[in-house]
mmCIF file with all atom_site columns, C-alpha atoms in Angstrom:
data_model
loop_
_atom_site.group_PDB
_atom_site.id
_atom_site.type_symbol
_atom_site.label_atom_id
_atom_site.label_alt_id
_atom_site.label_comp_id
_atom_site.label_asym_id
_atom_site.label_entity_id
_atom_site.label_seq_id
_atom_site.pdbx_PDB_ins_code
_atom_site.Cartn_x
_atom_site.Cartn_y
_atom_site.Cartn_z
_atom_site.occupancy
_atom_site.B_iso_or_equiv
_atom_site.pdbx_formal_charge
_atom_site.auth_seq_id
_atom_site.auth_comp_id
_atom_site.auth_asym_id
_atom_site.auth_atom_id
_atom_site.pdbx_PDB_model_num
ATOM 1   C CA . LYS A 1 1   ? 0.000   0.000  0.000   1.00 0.00 ? 1   LYS A CA 1
ATOM 2   C CA . GLN A 1 2   ? 1.398   3.365  -1.096  1.00 0.00 ? 2   GLN A CA 1
ATOM 3   C CA . GLU A 1 3   ? 2.347   5.789  1.680   1.00 0.00 ? 3   GLU A CA 1
ATOM 4   C CA . VAL A 1 4   ? 3.581   9.365  1.294   1.00 0.00 ? 4   VAL A CA 1
ATOM 5   C CA . THR A 1 5   ? 5.733   11.113 3.894   1.00 0.00 ? 5   THR A CA 1
ATOM 6   C CA . GLN A 1 6   ? 6.818   14.742 4.057   1.00 0.00 ? 6   GLN A CA 1
ATOM 7   C CA . ILE A 1 7   ? 9.690   15.940 6.199   1.00 0.00 ? 7   ILE A CA 1
ATOM 8   C CA . PRO A 1 8   ? 9.971   18.319 7.946   1.00 0.00 ? 8   PRO A CA 1
ATOM 9   C CA . ALA A 1 9   ? 6.426   18.957 9.173   1.00 0.00 ? 9   ALA A CA 1
ATOM 10  C CA . ALA A 1 10  ? 7.263   22.645 9.669   1.00 0.00 ? 10  ALA A CA 1
ATOM 11  C CA . LEU A 1 11  ? 10.017  24.970 8.521   1.00 0.00 ? 11  LEU A CA 1
ATOM 12  C CA . SER A 1 12  ? 10.856  28.594 9.341   1.00 0.00 ? 12  SER A CA 1
ATOM 13  C CA . VAL A 1 13  ? 13.329  30.571 7.246   1.00 0.00 ? 13  VAL A CA 1
ATOM 14  C CA . PRO A 1 14  ? 14.280  34.234 6.754   1.00 0.00 ? 14  PRO A CA 1
ATOM 15  C CA . GLU A 1 15  ? 13.330  35.972 3.548   1.00 0.00 ? 15  GLU A CA 1
ATOM 16  C CA . GLY A 1 16  ? 15.688  35.395 0.634   1.00 0.00 ? 16  GLY A CA 1
ATOM 17  C CA . GLU A 1 17  ? 16.801  31.916 1.643   1.00 0.00 ? 17  GLU A CA 1
ATOM 18  C CA . ASN A 1 18  ? 16.748  29.025 -0.819  1.00 0.00 ? 18  ASN A CA 1
ATOM 19  C CA . LEU A 1 19  ? 15.025  25.953 0.611   1.00 0.00 ? 19  LEU A CA 1
ATOM 20  C CA . VAL A 1 20  ? 14.158  22.351 -0.146  1.00 0.00 ? 20  VAL A CA 1
ATOM 21  C CA . LEU A 1 21  ? 11.020  20.461 0.843   1.00 0.00 ? 21  LEU A CA 1
ATOM 22  C CA . ASN A 1 22  ? 11.116  16.680 0.826   1.00 0.00 ? 22  ASN A CA 1
ATOM 23  C CA . CYS A 1 23  ? 8.553   14.056 -0.153  1.00 0.00 ? 23  CYS A CA 1
ATOM 24  C CA . SER A 1 24  ? 9.035   10.287 -0.064  1.00 0.00 ? 24  SER A CA 1
ATOM 25  C CA . PHE A 1 25  ? 6.775   7.485  -1.251  1.00 0.00 ? 25  PHE A CA 1
ATOM 26  C CA . THR A 1 26  ? 6.930   3.739  -0.720  1.00 0.00 ? 26  THR A CA 1
ATOM 27  C CA . ASP A 1 27  ? 5.946   2.324  -4.145  1.00 0.00 ? 27  ASP A CA 1
ATOM 28  C CA . SER A 1 28  ? 7.721   3.501  -7.306  1.00 0.00 ? 28  SER A CA 1
ATOM 29  C CA . ALA A 1 29  ? 4.784   2.480  -9.517  1.00 0.00 ? 29  ALA A CA 1
ATOM 30  C CA . ILE A 1 30  ? 3.172   5.876  -10.045 1.00 0.00 ? 30  ILE A CA 1
ATOM 31  C CA . TYR A 1 31  ? 1.573   7.723  -12.939 1.00 0.00 ? 31  TYR A CA 1
ATOM 32  C CA . ASN A 1 32  ? 2.698   11.110 -11.694 1.00 0.00 ? 32  ASN A CA 1
ATOM 33  C CA . LEU A 1 33  ? 3.552   13.231 -8.654  1.00 0.00 ? 33  LEU A CA 1
ATOM 34  C CA . GLN A 1 34  ? 2.047   16.625 -7.981  1.00 0.00 ? 34  GLN A CA 1
ATOM 35  C CA . TRP A 1 35  ? 3.025   19.449 -5.613  1.00 0.00 ? 35  TRP A CA 1
ATOM 36  C CA . PHE A 1 36  ? 0.364   21.729 -4.166  1.00 0.00 ? 36  PHE A CA 1
ATOM 37  C CA . ARG A 1 37  ? 0.215   24.833 -2.039  1.00 0.00 ? 37  ARG A CA 1
ATOM 38  C CA . GLN A 1 38  ? -2.524  25.347 0.558   1.00 0.00 ? 38  GLN A CA 1
ATOM 39  C CA . ASP A 1 39  ? -3.213  28.580 2.428   1.00 0.00 ? 39  ASP A CA 1
ATOM 40  C CA . PRO A 1 40  ? -4.994  28.266 5.817   1.00 0.00 ? 40  PRO A CA 1
ATOM 41  C CA . GLY A 1 41  ? -8.593  27.116 5.410   1.00 0.00 ? 41  GLY A CA 1
ATOM 42  C CA . LYS A 1 42  ? -8.383  27.282 1.617   1.00 0.00 ? 42  LYS A CA 1
ATOM 43  C CA . GLY A 1 43  ? -8.296  24.834 -1.264  1.00 0.00 ? 43  GLY A CA 1
ATOM 44  C CA . LEU A 1 44  ? -5.209  23.455 -2.987  1.00 0.00 ? 44  LEU A CA 1
ATOM 45  C CA . THR A 1 45  ? -3.322  25.281 -5.720  1.00 0.00 ? 45  THR A CA 1
ATOM 46  C CA . SER A 1 46  ? -1.415  23.087 -8.148  1.00 0.00 ? 46  SER A CA 1
ATOM 47  C CA . LEU A 1 47  ? 2.251   24.107 -8.385  1.00 0.00 ? 47  LEU A CA 1
ATOM 48  C CA . LEU A 1 48  ? 3.953   21.438 -10.477 1.00 0.00 ? 48  LEU A CA 1
ATOM 49  C CA . LEU A 1 49  ? 3.110   18.071 -11.998 1.00 0.00 ? 49  LEU A CA 1
ATOM 50  C CA . ILE A 1 50  ? 5.893   15.593 -12.785 1.00 0.00 ? 50  ILE A CA 1
ATOM 51  C CA . GLN A 1 51  ? 4.989   12.678 -15.025 1.00 0.00 ? 51  GLN A CA 1
ATOM 52  C CA . SER A 1 52  ? 6.407   9.265  -14.195 1.00 0.00 ? 52  SER A CA 1
ATOM 53  C CA . SER A 1 53  ? 8.834   9.471  -17.134 1.00 0.00 ? 53  SER A CA 1
ATOM 54  C CA . GLN A 1 54  ? 10.167  12.927 -16.181 1.00 0.00 ? 54  GLN A CA 1
ATOM 55  C CA . ARG A 1 55  ? 12.998  13.871 -13.829 1.00 0.00 ? 55  ARG A CA 1
ATOM 56  C CA . GLU A 1 56  ? 12.089  17.470 -13.057 1.00 0.00 ? 56  GLU A CA 1
ATOM 57  C CA . GLN A 1 57  ? 9.779   20.388 -13.738 1.00 0.00 ? 57  GLN A CA 1
ATOM 58  C CA . THR A 1 58  ? 10.322  24.115 -13.280 1.00 0.00 ? 58  THR A CA 1
ATOM 59  C CA . SER A 1 59  ? 7.945   27.035 -12.838 1.00 0.00 ? 59  SER A CA 1
ATOM 60  C CA . GLY A 1 60  ? 9.389   30.422 -11.953 1.00 0.00 ? 60  GLY A CA 1
ATOM 61  C CA . ARG A 1 61  ? 11.239  30.143 -8.619  1.00 0.00 ? 61  ARG A CA 1
ATOM 62  C CA . LEU A 1 62  ? 10.047  26.559 -8.126  1.00 0.00 ? 62  LEU A CA 1
ATOM 63  C CA . ASN A 1 63  ? 11.816  23.409 -9.250  1.00 0.00 ? 63  ASN A CA 1
ATOM 64  C CA . ALA A 1 64  ? 10.566  19.911 -8.499  1.00 0.00 ? 64  ALA A CA 1
ATOM 65  C CA . SER A 1 65  ? 12.572  16.748 -9.037  1.00 0.00 ? 65  SER A CA 1
ATOM 66  C CA . LEU A 1 66  ? 11.500  13.118 -9.100  1.00 0.00 ? 66  LEU A CA 1
ATOM 67  C CA . ASP A 1 67  ? 13.597  10.009 -8.414  1.00 0.00 ? 67  ASP A CA 1
ATOM 68  C CA . LYS A 1 68  ? 11.216  7.081  -8.757  1.00 0.00 ? 68  LYS A CA 1
ATOM 69  C CA . SER A 1 69  ? 13.800  4.418  -7.998  1.00 0.00 ? 69  SER A CA 1
ATOM 70  C CA . SER A 1 70  ? 14.465  5.876  -4.556  1.00 0.00 ? 70  SER A CA 1
ATOM 71  C CA . GLY A 1 71  ? 10.870  6.996  -4.001  1.00 0.00 ? 71  GLY A CA 1
ATOM 72  C CA . ARG A 1 72  ? 11.759  10.652 -3.509  1.00 0.00 ? 72  ARG A CA 1
ATOM 73  C CA . SER A 1 73  ? 10.768  14.078 -4.757  1.00 0.00 ? 73  SER A CA 1
ATOM 74  C CA . THR A 1 74  ? 12.045  17.483 -3.735  1.00 0.00 ? 74  THR A CA 1
ATOM 75  C CA . LEU A 1 75  ? 10.544  20.927 -4.179  1.00 0.00 ? 75  LEU A CA 1
ATOM 76  C CA . TYR A 1 76  ? 13.187  23.643 -4.399  1.00 0.00 ? 76  TYR A CA 1
ATOM 77  C CA . ILE A 1 77  ? 12.091  27.228 -3.710  1.00 0.00 ? 77  ILE A CA 1
ATOM 78  C CA . ALA A 1 78  ? 14.581  29.908 -4.676  1.00 0.00 ? 78  ALA A CA 1
ATOM 79  C CA . ALA A 1 79  ? 14.855  33.302 -2.975  1.00 0.00 ? 79  ALA A CA 1
ATOM 80  C CA . SER A 1 80  ? 11.945  32.705 -0.591  1.00 0.00 ? 80  SER A CA 1
ATOM 81  C CA . GLN A 1 81  ? 9.458   35.524 0.111   1.00 0.00 ? 81  GLN A CA 1
ATOM 82  C CA . PRO A 1 82  ? 6.925   36.073 2.930   1.00 0.00 ? 82  PRO A CA 1
ATOM 83  C CA . GLY A 1 83  ? 4.179   35.373 0.376   1.00 0.00 ? 83  GLY A CA 1
ATOM 84  C CA . ASP A 1 84  ? 5.521   31.825 0.068   1.00 0.00 ? 84  ASP A CA 1
ATOM 85  C CA . SER A 1 85  ? 4.299   31.098 3.601   1.00 0.00 ? 85  SER A CA 1
ATOM 86  C CA . ALA A 1 86  ? 1.781   28.247 3.305   1.00 0.00 ? 86  ALA A CA 1
ATOM 87  C CA . THR A 1 87  ? 1.489   24.481 3.642   1.00 0.00 ? 87  THR A CA 1
ATOM 88  C CA . TYR A 1 88  ? 3.032   22.509 0.788   1.00 0.00 ? 88  TYR A CA 1
ATOM 89  C CA . LEU A 1 89  ? 1.577   19.102 -0.025  1.00 0.00 ? 89  LEU A CA 1
ATOM 90  C CA . CYS A 1 90  ? 2.853   16.415 -2.335  1.00 0.00 ? 90  CYS A CA 1
ATOM 91  C CA . ALA A 1 91  ? 0.630   13.711 -3.791  1.00 0.00 ? 91  ALA A CA 1
ATOM 92  C CA . VAL A 1 92  ? 1.221   10.635 -5.942  1.00 0.00 ? 92  VAL A CA 1
ATOM 93  C CA . ASP A 1 93  ? -1.169  8.968  -8.388  1.00 0.00 ? 93  ASP A CA 1
ATOM 94  C CA . PRO A 1 94  ? -0.423  5.277  -7.753  1.00 0.00 ? 94  PRO A CA 1
ATOM 95  C CA . ALA A 1 95  ? -0.362  2.787  -10.606 1.00 0.00 ? 95  ALA A CA 1
ATOM 96  C CA . ASN A 1 96  ? -0.640  -0.372 -8.492  1.00 0.00 ? 96  ASN A CA 1
ATOM 97  C CA . GLN A 1 97  ? -3.416  0.471  -6.089  1.00 0.00 ? 97  GLN A CA 1
ATOM 98  C CA . ALA A 1 98  ? -7.133  0.312  -6.719  1.00 0.00 ? 98  ALA A CA 1
ATOM 99  C CA . GLY A 1 99  ? -9.634  2.350  -4.760  1.00 0.00 ? 99  GLY A CA 1
ATOM 100 C CA . THR A 1 100 ? -7.781  5.624  -4.802  1.00 0.00 ? 100 THR A CA 1
ATOM 101 C CA . ALA A 1 101 ? -6.825  8.618  -6.906  1.00 0.00 ? 101 ALA A CA 1
ATOM 102 C CA . LEU A 1 102 ? -4.201  10.902 -5.315  1.00 0.00 ? 102 LEU A CA 1
ATOM 103 C CA . ILE A 1 103 ? -2.454  9.860  -2.103  1.00 0.00 ? 103 ILE A CA 1
ATOM 104 C CA . PHE A 1 104 ? -1.217  12.829 -0.078  1.00 0.00 ? 104 PHE A CA 1
ATOM 105 C CA . GLY A 1 105 ? 1.428   13.452 2.516   1.00 0.00 ? 105 GLY A CA 1
ATOM 106 C CA . LYS A 1 106 ? 0.540   15.517 5.586   1.00 0.00 ? 106 LYS A CA 1
ATOM 107 C CA . GLY A 1 107 ? 2.382   18.539 4.252   1.00 0.00 ? 107 GLY A CA 1
ATOM 108 C CA . THR A 1 108 ? 5.190   20.869 5.268   1.00 0.00 ? 108 THR A CA 1
ATOM 109 C CA . THR A 1 109 ? 4.115   24.195 6.767   1.00 0.00 ? 109 THR A CA 1
ATOM 110 C CA . LEU A 1 110 ? 6.522   26.909 5.655   1.00 0.00 ? 110 LEU A CA 1
ATOM 111 C CA . SER A 1 111 ? 6.922   30.262 7.359   1.00 0.00 ? 111 SER A CA 1
ATOM 112 C CA . VAL A 1 112 ? 9.081   32.913 5.701   1.00 0.00 ? 112 VAL A CA 1
ATOM 113 C CA . SER A 1 113 ? 9.880   35.925 7.866   1.00 0.00 ? 113 SER A CA 1
ATOM 114 C CA . SER A 1 114 ? 10.728  39.378 6.530   1.00 0.00 ? 114 SER A CA 1
ATOM 115 C CA . ASP B 2 1   ? -12.077 29.996 -17.143 1.00 0.00 ? 1   ASP B CA 1
ATOM 116 C CA . ALA B 2 2   ? -13.763 30.008 -13.719 1.00 0.00 ? 2   ALA B CA 1
ATOM 117 C CA . GLY B 2 3   ? -11.761 27.074 -12.397 1.00 0.00 ? 3   GLY B CA 1
ATOM 118 C CA . VAL B 2 4   ? -13.264 24.501 -10.055 1.00 0.00 ? 4   VAL B CA 1
ATOM 119 C CA . THR B 2 5   ? -16.113 25.984 -8.028  1.00 0.00 ? 5   THR B CA 1
ATOM 120 C CA . GLN B 2 6   ? -17.680 24.486 -4.913  1.00 0.00 ? 6   GLN B CA 1
ATOM 121 C CA . SER B 2 7   ? -20.795 25.429 -2.993  1.00 0.00 ? 7   SER B CA 1
ATOM 122 C CA . PRO B 2 8   ? -21.530 26.254 -0.299  1.00 0.00 ? 8   PRO B CA 1
ATOM 123 C CA . THR B 2 9   ? -18.322 27.651 1.218   1.00 0.00 ? 9   THR B CA 1
ATOM 124 C CA . HIS B 2 10  ? -19.327 26.933 4.795   1.00 0.00 ? 10  HIS B CA 1
ATOM 125 C CA . LEU B 2 11  ? -22.037 24.778 6.294   1.00 0.00 ? 11  LEU B CA 1
ATOM 126 C CA . ILE B 2 12  ? -23.189 23.932 9.823   1.00 0.00 ? 12  ILE B CA 1
ATOM 127 C CA . LYS B 2 13  ? -25.319 20.819 10.350  1.00 0.00 ? 13  LYS B CA 1
ATOM 128 C CA . THR B 2 14  ? -26.640 18.860 13.298  1.00 0.00 ? 14  THR B CA 1
ATOM 129 C CA . ARG B 2 15  ? -25.752 15.232 14.018  1.00 0.00 ? 15  ARG B CA 1
ATOM 130 C CA . GLY B 2 16  ? -28.034 12.853 12.132  1.00 0.00 ? 16  GLY B CA 1
ATOM 131 C CA . GLN B 2 17  ? -28.862 15.311 9.361   1.00 0.00 ? 17  GLN B CA 1
ATOM 132 C CA . GLN B 2 18  ? -28.025 14.921 5.693   1.00 0.00 ? 18  GLN B CA 1
ATOM 133 C CA . VAL B 2 19  ? -25.923 17.284 3.576   1.00 0.00 ? 19  VAL B CA 1
ATOM 134 C CA . THR B 2 20  ? -25.269 17.835 -0.148  1.00 0.00 ? 20  THR B CA 1
ATOM 135 C CA . LEU B 2 21  ? -22.142 19.526 -1.443  1.00 0.00 ? 21  LEU B CA 1
ATOM 136 C CA . ARG B 2 22  ? -21.756 20.650 -5.041  1.00 0.00 ? 22  ARG B CA 1
ATOM 137 C CA . CYS B 2 23  ? -18.867 20.979 -7.462  1.00 0.00 ? 23  CYS B CA 1
ATOM 138 C CA . SER B 2 24  ? -18.506 22.402 -10.965 1.00 0.00 ? 24  SER B CA 1
ATOM 139 C CA . PRO B 2 25  ? -15.329 21.274 -12.760 1.00 0.00 ? 25  PRO B CA 1
ATOM 140 C CA . LYS B 2 26  ? -13.050 23.335 -14.952 1.00 0.00 ? 26  LYS B CA 1
ATOM 141 C CA . SER B 2 27  ? -14.249 23.690 -18.511 1.00 0.00 ? 27  SER B CA 1
ATOM 142 C CA . GLY B 2 28  ? -13.282 20.636 -20.557 1.00 0.00 ? 28  GLY B CA 1
ATOM 143 C CA . HIS B 2 29  ? -12.665 18.386 -17.543 1.00 0.00 ? 29  HIS B CA 1
ATOM 144 C CA . ASP B 2 30  ? -14.673 15.167 -17.344 1.00 0.00 ? 30  ASP B CA 1
ATOM 145 C CA . THR B 2 31  ? -13.173 13.612 -14.205 1.00 0.00 ? 31  THR B CA 1
ATOM 146 C CA . VAL B 2 32  ? -14.209 14.756 -10.724 1.00 0.00 ? 32  VAL B CA 1
ATOM 147 C CA . SER B 2 33  ? -12.790 13.502 -7.425  1.00 0.00 ? 33  SER B CA 1
ATOM 148 C CA . TRP B 2 34  ? -13.804 14.268 -3.843  1.00 0.00 ? 34  TRP B CA 1
ATOM 149 C CA . TYR B 2 35  ? -11.511 14.413 -0.814  1.00 0.00 ? 35  TYR B CA 1
ATOM 150 C CA . GLN B 2 36  ? -11.985 14.943 2.917   1.00 0.00 ? 36  GLN B CA 1
ATOM 151 C CA . GLN B 2 37  ? -9.343  16.898 4.813   1.00 0.00 ? 37  GLN B CA 1
ATOM 152 C CA . ALA B 2 38  ? -9.248  16.921 8.604   1.00 0.00 ? 38  ALA B CA 1
ATOM 153 C CA . LEU B 2 39  ? -7.278  19.628 10.408  1.00 0.00 ? 39  LEU B CA 1
ATOM 154 C CA . GLY B 2 40  ? -3.536  19.093 10.146  1.00 0.00 ? 40  GLY B CA 1
ATOM 155 C CA . GLN B 2 41  ? -3.890  16.139 7.769   1.00 0.00 ? 41  GLN B CA 1
ATOM 156 C CA . GLY B 2 42  ? -3.506  15.594 4.061   1.00 0.00 ? 42  GLY B CA 1
ATOM 157 C CA . PRO B 2 43  ? -6.674  15.120 1.993   1.00 0.00 ? 43  PRO B CA 1
ATOM 158 C CA . GLN B 2 44  ? -8.180  11.614 1.999   1.00 0.00 ? 44  GLN B CA 1
ATOM 159 C CA . PHE B 2 45  ? -9.754  10.254 -1.183  1.00 0.00 ? 45  PHE B CA 1
ATOM 160 C CA . ILE B 2 46  ? -13.518 9.615  -1.057  1.00 0.00 ? 46  ILE B CA 1
ATOM 161 C CA . PHE B 2 47  ? -14.469 8.712  -4.646  1.00 0.00 ? 47  PHE B CA 1
ATOM 162 C CA . GLN B 2 48  ? -13.929 9.620  -8.285  1.00 0.00 ? 48  GLN B CA 1
ATOM 163 C CA . TYR B 2 49  ? -16.440 10.039 -11.108 1.00 0.00 ? 49  TYR B CA 1
ATOM 164 C CA . TYR B 2 50  ? -15.711 9.695  -14.807 1.00 0.00 ? 50  TYR B CA 1
ATOM 165 C CA . GLU B 2 51  ? -18.383 9.897  -17.509 1.00 0.00 ? 51  GLU B CA 1
ATOM 166 C CA . GLU B 2 52  ? -21.149 9.808  -14.883 1.00 0.00 ? 52  GLU B CA 1
ATOM 167 C CA . GLU B 2 53  ? -19.888 6.555  -13.344 1.00 0.00 ? 53  GLU B CA 1
ATOM 168 C CA . GLU B 2 54  ? -18.155 6.029  -9.987  1.00 0.00 ? 54  GLU B CA 1
ATOM 169 C CA . ARG B 2 55  ? -14.737 4.892  -11.125 1.00 0.00 ? 55  ARG B CA 1
ATOM 170 C CA . GLN B 2 56  ? -12.879 4.554  -7.836  1.00 0.00 ? 56  GLN B CA 1
ATOM 171 C CA . ARG B 2 57  ? -13.965 4.591  -4.203  1.00 0.00 ? 57  ARG B CA 1
ATOM 172 C CA . GLY B 2 58  ? -11.855 5.083  -1.114  1.00 0.00 ? 58  GLY B CA 1
ATOM 173 C CA . ASN B 2 59  ? -12.342 3.673  2.356   1.00 0.00 ? 59  ASN B CA 1
ATOM 174 C CA . PHE B 2 60  ? -15.429 5.640  3.341   1.00 0.00 ? 60  PHE B CA 1
ATOM 175 C CA . PRO B 2 61  ? -18.754 4.232  4.602   1.00 0.00 ? 61  PRO B CA 1
ATOM 176 C CA . ASP B 2 62  ? -21.870 3.984  2.449   1.00 0.00 ? 62  ASP B CA 1
ATOM 177 C CA . ARG B 2 63  ? -23.199 7.115  4.166   1.00 0.00 ? 63  ARG B CA 1
ATOM 178 C CA . PHE B 2 64  ? -21.031 8.924  1.629   1.00 0.00 ? 64  PHE B CA 1
ATOM 179 C CA . SER B 2 65  ? -22.508 8.852  -1.856  1.00 0.00 ? 65  SER B CA 1
ATOM 180 C CA . GLY B 2 66  ? -22.175 10.908 -4.976  1.00 0.00 ? 66  GLY B CA 1
ATOM 181 C CA . HIS B 2 67  ? -23.353 11.642 -8.438  1.00 0.00 ? 67  HIS B CA 1
ATOM 182 C CA . GLN B 2 68  ? -22.013 13.124 -11.643 1.00 0.00 ? 68  GLN B CA 1
ATOM 183 C CA . PHE B 2 69  ? -24.336 14.871 -14.078 1.00 0.00 ? 69  PHE B CA 1
ATOM 184 C CA . PRO B 2 70  ? -24.137 14.953 -17.910 1.00 0.00 ? 70  PRO B CA 1
ATOM 185 C CA . ASN B 2 71  ? -22.469 18.403 -17.732 1.00 0.00 ? 71  ASN B CA 1
ATOM 186 C CA . TYR B 2 72  ? -19.766 16.753 -15.495 1.00 0.00 ? 72  TYR B CA 1
ATOM 187 C CA . SER B 2 73  ? -20.754 18.682 -12.365 1.00 0.00 ? 73  SER B CA 1
ATOM 188 C CA . SER B 2 74  ? -20.920 16.547 -9.251  1.00 0.00 ? 74  SER B CA 1
ATOM 189 C CA . GLU B 2 75  ? -22.567 16.222 -5.854  1.00 0.00 ? 75  GLU B CA 1
ATOM 190 C CA . LEU B 2 76  ? -21.351 14.656 -2.634  1.00 0.00 ? 76  LEU B CA 1
ATOM 191 C CA . ASN B 2 77  ? -24.050 13.493 -0.234  1.00 0.00 ? 77  ASN B CA 1
ATOM 192 C CA . VAL B 2 78  ? -23.467 12.505 3.366   1.00 0.00 ? 78  VAL B CA 1
ATOM 193 C CA . ASN B 2 79  ? -26.277 10.898 5.385   1.00 0.00 ? 79  ASN B CA 1
ATOM 194 C CA . ALA B 2 80  ? -26.635 10.481 9.149   1.00 0.00 ? 80  ALA B CA 1
ATOM 195 C CA . LEU B 2 81  ? -23.933 13.023 9.914   1.00 0.00 ? 81  LEU B CA 1
ATOM 196 C CA . LEU B 2 82  ? -21.493 12.322 12.728  1.00 0.00 ? 82  LEU B CA 1
ATOM 197 C CA . LEU B 2 83  ? -19.341 14.796 14.638  1.00 0.00 ? 83  LEU B CA 1
ATOM 198 C CA . GLY B 2 84  ? -16.329 13.158 13.001  1.00 0.00 ? 84  GLY B CA 1
ATOM 199 C CA . ASP B 2 85  ? -17.572 14.197 9.554   1.00 0.00 ? 85  ASP B CA 1
ATOM 200 C CA . SER B 2 86  ? -16.567 17.781 10.368  1.00 0.00 ? 86  SER B CA 1
ATOM 201 C CA . ALA B 2 87  ? -13.836 18.613 7.853   1.00 0.00 ? 87  ALA B CA 1
ATOM 202 C CA . LEU B 2 88  ? -12.903 20.536 4.730   1.00 0.00 ? 88  LEU B CA 1
ATOM 203 C CA . TYR B 2 89  ? -14.369 18.785 1.678   1.00 0.00 ? 89  TYR B CA 1
ATOM 204 C CA . LEU B 2 90  ? -12.407 19.312 -1.500  1.00 0.00 ? 90  LEU B CA 1
ATOM 205 C CA . CYS B 2 91  ? -13.415 18.700 -5.078  1.00 0.00 ? 91  CYS B CA 1
ATOM 206 C CA . ALA B 2 92  ? -10.829 18.231 -7.831  1.00 0.00 ? 92  ALA B CA 1
ATOM 207 C CA . SER B 2 93  ? -11.268 18.011 -11.582 1.00 0.00 ? 93  SER B CA 1
ATOM 208 C CA . SER B 2 94  ? -8.953  16.676 -14.268 1.00 0.00 ? 94  SER B CA 1
ATOM 209 C CA . PRO B 2 95  ? -9.023  16.608 -18.094 1.00 0.00 ? 95  PRO B CA 1
ATOM 210 C CA . THR B 2 96  ? -9.223  12.824 -17.731 1.00 0.00 ? 96  THR B CA 1
ATOM 211 C CA . VAL B 2 97  ? -7.965  10.179 -15.321 1.00 0.00 ? 97  VAL B CA 1
ATOM 212 C CA . HIS B 2 98  ? -4.261  10.211 -14.322 1.00 0.00 ? 98  HIS B CA 1
ATOM 213 C CA . THR B 2 99  ? -3.733  13.842 -15.356 1.00 0.00 ? 99  THR B CA 1
ATOM 214 C CA . GLU B 2 100 ? -3.152  17.077 -13.448 1.00 0.00 ? 100 GLU B CA 1
ATOM 215 C CA . ALA B 2 101 ? -5.745  17.707 -10.719 1.00 0.00 ? 101 ALA B CA 1
ATOM 216 C CA . PHE B 2 102 ? -7.159  21.160 -10.056 1.00 0.00 ? 102 PHE B CA 1
ATOM 217 C CA . PHE B 2 103 ? -8.909  21.806 -6.754  1.00 0.00 ? 103 PHE B CA 1
ATOM 218 C CA . GLY B 2 104 ? -11.738 24.061 -5.683  1.00 0.00 ? 104 GLY B CA 1
ATOM 219 C CA . GLN B 2 105 ? -11.689 26.278 -2.592  1.00 0.00 ? 105 GLN B CA 1
ATOM 220 C CA . GLY B 2 106 ? -13.442 23.614 -0.526  1.00 0.00 ? 106 GLY B CA 1
ATOM 221 C CA . THR B 2 107 ? -16.546 23.426 1.641   1.00 0.00 ? 107 THR B CA 1
ATOM 222 C CA . ARG B 2 108 ? -16.026 23.673 5.393   1.00 0.00 ? 108 ARG B CA 1
ATOM 223 C CA . LEU B 2 109 ? -18.572 21.363 7.051   1.00 0.00 ? 109 LEU B CA 1
ATOM 224 C CA . THR B 2 110 ? -19.126 21.631 10.786  1.00 0.00 ? 110 THR B CA 1
ATOM 225 C CA . VAL B 2 111 ? -21.333 19.037 12.495  1.00 0.00 ? 111 VAL B CA 1
ATOM 226 C CA . VAL B 2 112 ? -22.646 20.027 15.938  1.00 0.00 ? 112 VAL B CA 1
#
C-alpha cells in the first residue's frame, strides 16, 4: 500500500533563503507526482506536476525533481518571500493500487519571515 | 475559465442530518474527485467520477454517496452526519484520469 511522507512537518526561514522540501513514497509504480500549495482554510493550488517518465519540472522560482527508484521528490524554492508562507503538499497517483486517486502526505508548513 | 467551483463555502449541520455539497469542474474536464481533509492532515480520497460513473472509491462508509451529471458537475451526499464528519471537503477536476488535478476552494462542514 502506497504511503507518502513529508519531512519536515514545519520549517521557518528568513526571507531570501533558498530551501528544499522533501517528499518520499513507498511504491515507485506511479503515474505522476504533484506538488500543491494550501493557504490556511483554503483549497489546494497546483504548483507542479511531474509525469512518471520525467525527472524534473520548473515554474518560476520553483523546481521539483522526481527520483522514482528511490521513491523521492524534492521541491526547491529559490529566494523565498513572505508570500511563500503556506502548507506545501505532495501527492502521488499510484499505478498499483485500486480504490484511490491521489495519495497525499501531511504537508510541510513553511513560514518565511521578513 | 472560472476554475473549479464548490458550494456552499461553509455549512453547519446537526448530528443525524443529511448534507449535499456541489462541485462544478473546470471547462473541458470530465473527471471529478472528492476528498476529505481533517485539520492538520492531508486530503483523503472519497471517490472519483468519470463519464457519470463512480470509477474509484476510497475507504469511506456507504453514508457517503455521490453523483455526476451529464455536464460533469458533481454532488457529494453525506447521510446520518457524525461529529467526526466535520472537515474541509475538496473537489478536484482533471481533463481525464491520471492527469493534473485542479482543486476548488473547498466546503467547510461543521457538524454540531
